[in-house]
Coordinates of C-alpha atoms in Angstrom, one line a residue:
M1180 CA 67.8 67.3 69.6
T1181 CA 64.6 65.5 70.5
E1182 CA 62.4 63.5 68.2
T1183 CA 59.7 66.2 68.4
Q1184 CA 62.1 69.0 67.4
R1185 CA 63.4 66.9 64.5
R1186 CA 59.8 66.4 63.1
I1187 CA 59.1 70.1 63.4
L1188 CA 62.3 70.9 61.5
I1189 CA 61.3 68.5 58.7
A1190 CA 57.9 70.0 58.3
V1191 CA 59.2 73.6 58.1
G1192 CA 61.7 72.5 55.5
A1193 CA 59.0 70.9 53.4
F1194 CA 56.9 74.1 53.6
V1195 CA 59.8 76.3 52.5
A1196 CA 60.5 74.0 49.5
V1197 CA 56.8 74.3 48.4
V1198 CA 56.9 78.1 48.6
V1199 CA 60.1 78.2 46.5
V1200 CA 58.7 76.0 43.8
F1201 CA 55.5 78.1 43.5
A1202 CA 57.6 81.3 43.2
L1203 CA 59.7 79.8 40.4
V1204 CA 56.5 78.9 38.5
L1205 CA 55.3 82.5 38.7
L1206 CA 58.6 83.9 37.4
L1207 CA 58.6 81.5 34.4
L1208 CA 55.1 82.3 33.2
P1209 CA 54.9 85.1 30.4
T1210 CA 53.3 88.3 31.7
G1211 CA 52.1 89.7 28.3
G1212 CA 52.5 90.0 24.6
P1213 CA 53.4 93.0 22.5
G1214 CA 52.1 96.3 23.9
G1215 CA 51.9 94.9 27.4
K1216 CA 48.7 92.9 26.8
S1217 CA 48.4 89.4 27.9
Q1218 CA 48.4 86.7 25.1
D1219 CA 45.8 83.9 24.9
F1220 CA 46.9 80.4 23.9
T1221 CA 44.6 78.1 21.9
L1222 CA 45.2 74.4 22.2
T1223 CA 44.9 72.5 18.8
P1224 CA 43.9 68.8 19.3
T1225 CA 45.9 66.3 17.5
P1226 CA 43.7 64.3 15.1
S1227 CA 43.3 60.6 16.0
A1228 CA 44.2 58.0 13.3
T1229 CA 41.1 56.6 11.4
P1230 CA 41.2 52.8 11.5
T1231 CA 41.3 51.1 8.1
P1232 CA 38.4 48.7 7.8
T1233 CA 39.3 45.1 7.1
P1234 CA 37.5 43.9 4.0
S1235 CA 35.1 41.0 4.7
S1236 CA 35.6 37.8 2.7
T1237 CA 32.9 37.3 -0.1
P1238 CA 31.4 33.7 0.2
A1239 CA 32.2 31.5 -2.7
S1240 CA 29.2 30.9 -5.0
V1241 CA 27.7 27.5 -5.2
V1242 CA 26.9 26.3 -8.7
G1243 CA 24.9 23.4 -10.0
T1244 CA 25.3 21.7 -13.4
V1245 CA 22.3 19.8 -14.8
V1246 CA 23.3 16.1 -15.2
S1247 CA 19.9 15.1 -16.6
T1248 CA 16.8 16.9 -17.6
A1249 CA 15.8 18.9 -14.5
V1250 CA 12.2 19.9 -13.7
V1251 CA 12.0 23.3 -12.0
R1252 CA 9.1 23.6 -9.5
D1253 CA 7.7 26.5 -7.5
V1254 CA 8.2 24.7 -4.2
P1255 CA 10.4 21.8 -3.2
S1256 CA 8.0 18.9 -3.8
T1257 CA 7.2 16.6 -6.7
L1258 CA 3.5 17.5 -6.2
A1259 CA 4.3 21.2 -6.9
A1260 CA 3.6 22.9 -10.2
Q1261 CA 6.2 22.7 -12.9
I1262 CA 7.5 26.1 -14.0
A1263 CA 10.5 25.3 -16.2
T1264 CA 12.7 22.6 -17.6
L1265 CA 16.5 22.6 -17.7
V1266 CA 18.6 20.6 -20.1
N1267 CA 21.7 18.6 -19.6
G1268 CA 24.8 20.7 -19.0
E1269 CA 23.0 23.9 -18.1
K1270 CA 24.6 25.8 -15.1
V1271 CA 22.5 27.5 -12.4
D1272 CA 23.3 29.4 -9.2
I1273 CA 22.2 27.7 -6.0
V1274 CA 20.8 30.3 -3.6
G1275 CA 19.0 28.2 -1.0
K1276 CA 18.1 24.8 0.1
N1277 CA 15.3 23.1 2.1
Q1278 CA 15.6 21.6 5.6
D1279 CA 17.1 18.3 4.6
S1280 CA 19.1 19.5 1.6
T1281 CA 17.2 17.3 -0.8
W1282 CA 16.0 20.3 -2.8
V1283 CA 17.9 23.5 -3.7
Q1284 CA 16.5 26.9 -4.8
I1285 CA 18.2 28.0 -8.0
A1286 CA 18.5 31.2 -10.0
Y1287 CA 18.3 30.5 -13.7
D1288 CA 17.9 32.5 -16.9
Q1289 CA 14.6 32.5 -18.7
G1290 CA 13.9 35.0 -21.5
G1291 CA 16.9 37.2 -20.5
T1292 CA 15.7 37.6 -16.8
K1293 CA 16.7 35.8 -13.7
Q1294 CA 14.0 33.5 -12.3
R1295 CA 14.0 31.3 -9.2
G1296 CA 12.6 27.9 -8.6
W1297 CA 13.3 24.6 -6.9
V1298 CA 15.2 21.6 -8.3
S1299 CA 15.9 18.1 -6.8
V1300 CA 19.6 17.7 -5.9
L1301 CA 19.5 14.4 -7.8
S1302 CA 19.3 16.4 -11.1
L1303 CA 22.5 18.5 -10.4
R1304 CA 26.2 18.1 -9.9
I1305 CA 27.0 20.7 -7.2
T1306 CA 30.2 22.7 -7.1
G1307 CA 30.9 24.5 -3.8
D1308 CA 29.9 24.2 -0.2
L1309 CA 26.2 23.5 0.0
S1310 CA 26.3 24.0 3.8
S1311 CA 27.0 27.7 3.2
V1312 CA 23.8 28.2 1.3
P1313 CA 20.9 29.5 3.5
T1314 CA 18.1 27.1 4.5
I1315 CA 14.7 28.4 3.3
S1316 CA 11.5 27.2 5.0
V1317 CA 8.8 26.6 2.4
Q1318 CA 5.2 25.3 2.8
T1319 CA 5.0 22.2 0.6
P1320 CA 1.7 20.8 -0.7
T1321 CA 0.2 17.9 1.3
P1322 CA -0.6 14.9 -0.8
T1323 CA -4.3 14.2 -1.1
P1324 CA -5.0 10.6 0.1
T1325 CA -6.4 8.4 -2.6
P1326 CA -9.7 7.0 -1.4
T1327 CA -9.8 3.2 -1.1
P1328 CA -12.4 1.9 -3.5
T1329 CA -15.1 -0.1 -1.9
P1330 CA -14.9 -3.6 -3.3
T1331 CA -18.1 -4.6 -5.2
A1332 CA -19.2 -8.0 -4.4
A1333 CA -19.2 -10.2 -7.4
P1334 CA -22.7 -11.6 -8.1
T1335 CA -23.2 -15.2 -7.3
L1336 CA -23.7 -17.0 -10.5
T1337 CA -26.2 -19.8 -10.4
P1338 CA -24.7 -22.7 -12.4
T1339 CA -26.7 -23.6 -15.4
K1340 CA -27.5 -27.3 -15.5
T1341 CA -27.0 -29.1 -18.7
P1342 CA -30.3 -30.7 -19.8
A1343 CA -30.2 -34.4 -18.9
P1344 CA -32.6 -37.2 -18.2
D1345 CA -33.5 -38.1 -14.6
L1346 CA -34.6 -41.7 -14.0
K1347 CA -37.1 -42.4 -11.2
V1348 CA -38.3 -45.7 -9.9
G1349 CA -42.1 -45.9 -10.2
N1350 CA -44.3 -49.0 -9.5
V1351 CA -42.7 -52.3 -8.8
Y1352 CA -44.8 -55.5 -9.2
L1353 CA -44.6 -59.2 -10.2
T1354 CA -45.8 -60.7 -13.4
T1355 CA -48.6 -63.2 -13.3
G1356 CA -49.2 -66.4 -15.2
G1357 CA -46.0 -68.4 -15.0
T1358 CA -42.8 -67.5 -13.3
P1359 CA -43.3 -64.3 -11.2
L1360 CA -40.7 -61.9 -12.5
V1361 CA -40.0 -58.4 -11.0
V1362 CA -41.2 -55.6 -13.2
V1363 CA -39.9 -52.1 -12.6
Q1364 CA -41.6 -48.9 -14.0
V1365 CA -38.9 -46.3 -14.9
L1366 CA -40.0 -42.6 -15.3
N1367 CA -38.0 -39.8 -16.9
V1368 CA -38.5 -36.7 -14.7
G1369 CA -35.4 -34.8 -16.1
T1370 CA -35.0 -32.0 -18.6
A1371 CA -33.9 -34.1 -21.6
G1372 CA -35.1 -37.3 -23.0
L1373 CA -33.3 -40.6 -22.8
Q1374 CA -32.2 -41.5 -26.3
S1375 CA -31.8 -45.2 -27.2
A1376 CA -29.8 -46.4 -24.2
P1377 CA -30.0 -49.6 -22.2
I1378 CA -31.0 -49.2 -18.5
P1379 CA -29.3 -51.3 -15.8
V1380 CA -31.3 -52.4 -12.9
L1381 CA -30.0 -53.8 -9.5
I1382 CA -32.3 -55.7 -7.2
T1383 CA -31.1 -56.6 -3.6
L1384 CA -33.0 -59.1 -1.4
S1385 CA -33.9 -58.4 2.2
S1386 CA -33.3 -61.1 4.7
G1387 CA -35.6 -64.1 4.7
V1388 CA -36.5 -63.7 1.0
S1389 CA -35.7 -66.4 -1.5
A1390 CA -35.4 -65.6 -5.2
R1391 CA -33.7 -66.6 -8.4
C1392 CA -31.4 -64.4 -10.6
G1393 CA -32.1 -65.9 -14.0
N1394 CA -31.7 -69.6 -13.6
A1395 CA -29.5 -69.4 -10.5
P1396 CA -30.7 -69.3 -6.9
L1397 CA -30.2 -65.9 -5.2
A1398 CA -29.1 -66.1 -1.6
Q1399 CA -30.8 -64.0 1.1
G1400 CA -29.4 -60.5 1.1
G1401 CA -27.8 -61.1 -2.3
S1402 CA -28.1 -58.8 -5.4
C1403 CA -28.9 -59.4 -9.0
S1404 CA -28.2 -57.2 -12.0
S1405 CA -30.0 -57.0 -15.2
Q1406 CA -30.1 -54.6 -18.1
S1407 CA -32.8 -53.7 -20.6
S1408 CA -32.3 -53.4 -24.3
A1409 CA -31.8 -49.9 -25.7
V1410 CA -34.9 -47.8 -24.9
T1411 CA -36.0 -44.2 -25.5
I1412 CA -37.9 -42.4 -22.8
P1413 CA -39.0 -38.8 -23.5
V1414 CA -39.3 -36.2 -20.7
G1415 CA -42.4 -37.0 -18.6
S1416 CA -42.8 -40.5 -20.0
S1417 CA -42.2 -43.9 -18.5
I1418 CA -41.4 -47.5 -19.5
S1419 CA -41.8 -50.8 -17.7
L1420 CA -38.8 -53.1 -17.6
T1421 CA -39.1 -56.8 -16.8
T1422 CA -36.1 -58.1 -14.9
N1423 CA -34.6 -61.6 -14.7
V1424 CA -35.3 -61.8 -10.9
S1425 CA -38.1 -64.1 -9.9
L1426 CA -39.9 -64.1 -6.5
P1427 CA -41.9 -67.2 -6.1
K1428 CA -43.1 -66.2 -2.6
G1429 CA -42.8 -62.5 -2.8
G1430 CA -41.0 -60.5 -0.2
S1431 CA -39.1 -57.2 0.4
I1432 CA -36.5 -56.0 -2.1
V1433 CA -34.6 -52.8 -2.9
V1434 CA -34.7 -51.7 -6.5
V1435 CA -32.1 -49.3 -8.0
V1436 CA -32.2 -48.2 -11.7
N1437 CA -29.0 -46.9 -13.3
P1438 CA -26.8 -47.4 -10.2
G1439 CA -23.4 -45.8 -9.8
G1440 CA -24.1 -42.1 -9.4
L1441 CA -21.5 -40.1 -11.3
N1442 CA -20.0 -43.4 -12.6
A1443 CA -23.4 -44.7 -13.8
P1444 CA -23.7 -45.7 -17.5
I1445 CA -26.4 -43.0 -18.0
L1446 CA -25.4 -39.5 -16.9
E1447 CA -28.4 -38.2 -15.1
L1448 CA -29.5 -34.8 -13.8
D1449 CA -28.1 -34.2 -10.3
A1450 CA -26.3 -37.6 -10.5
S1451 CA -24.1 -36.7 -7.5
N1452 CA -27.2 -36.6 -5.3
D1453 CA -29.6 -38.9 -7.0
T1454 CA -32.1 -40.4 -4.6
N1455 CA -35.2 -41.0 -6.7
N1456 CA -33.7 -43.9 -8.6
R1457 CA -33.9 -46.1 -5.5
R1458 CA -37.0 -47.7 -3.9
E1459 CA -37.6 -50.3 -1.3
V1460 CA -40.9 -52.3 -1.8
A1461 CA -42.6 -55.3 -0.2
L1462 CA -44.1 -57.5 -2.9
P1463 CA -47.0 -59.9 -2.1
S1464 CA -46.8 -63.6 -3.0
P1465 CA -48.3 -64.2 -6.4

């Protein structure tokens, strides 16, 4: 038997097997119900099992206990309006928090109804997981800047000068008829009279001038001090003081009454800048 004949035989055998199976199927099918009529069959679907839902877990509540008097505000800010006050030990439900968890929104009882407001976390002892509480975005009030007051310049006070005498050197001349002594006119141009006080006088010689201080010779460029007896000079008045300095031939001298400035025996007006109590004069020979 050749290969071709073998393949044809296999194909014919397969065909015969198919025909036999088909015939058996026809024989096994029912041909009709009672009375010779064919019977219809209805397929009833099998109900599928309904899945039992898994119960979701209820988040644990977060509770706050007031540890000190707590101020409830309408928004999370110390600038916000105060709407209630909670006392120490009072418990509240925490239902929200702000962005940085420094304030929490609470549900609290007021007059038998639940109210909501915001409390600082510093006023509560929190029980539960605060991170599980939703974050609530709330517009908080912006603080109004306090205007910086413009400093008011303090008025410059003009110091009031205490009334005092002010001694000024007037005319300077030599006596005549005998020993030529230096005479000094002293004027009071201050705001108060000089009351019964001795006035010191200092006379300094210029170079080339010979003189005597009392009975002693006075060297060129030397100085001689003398002092008057106690005198009184009202404001605007003057007095002439005869010194113990004699100038037989005249000459240039510098006269200072009440020398010493602030340390002078007589406290004068503007003593720290007193210039009118000094005078340089050239006296002619008598």
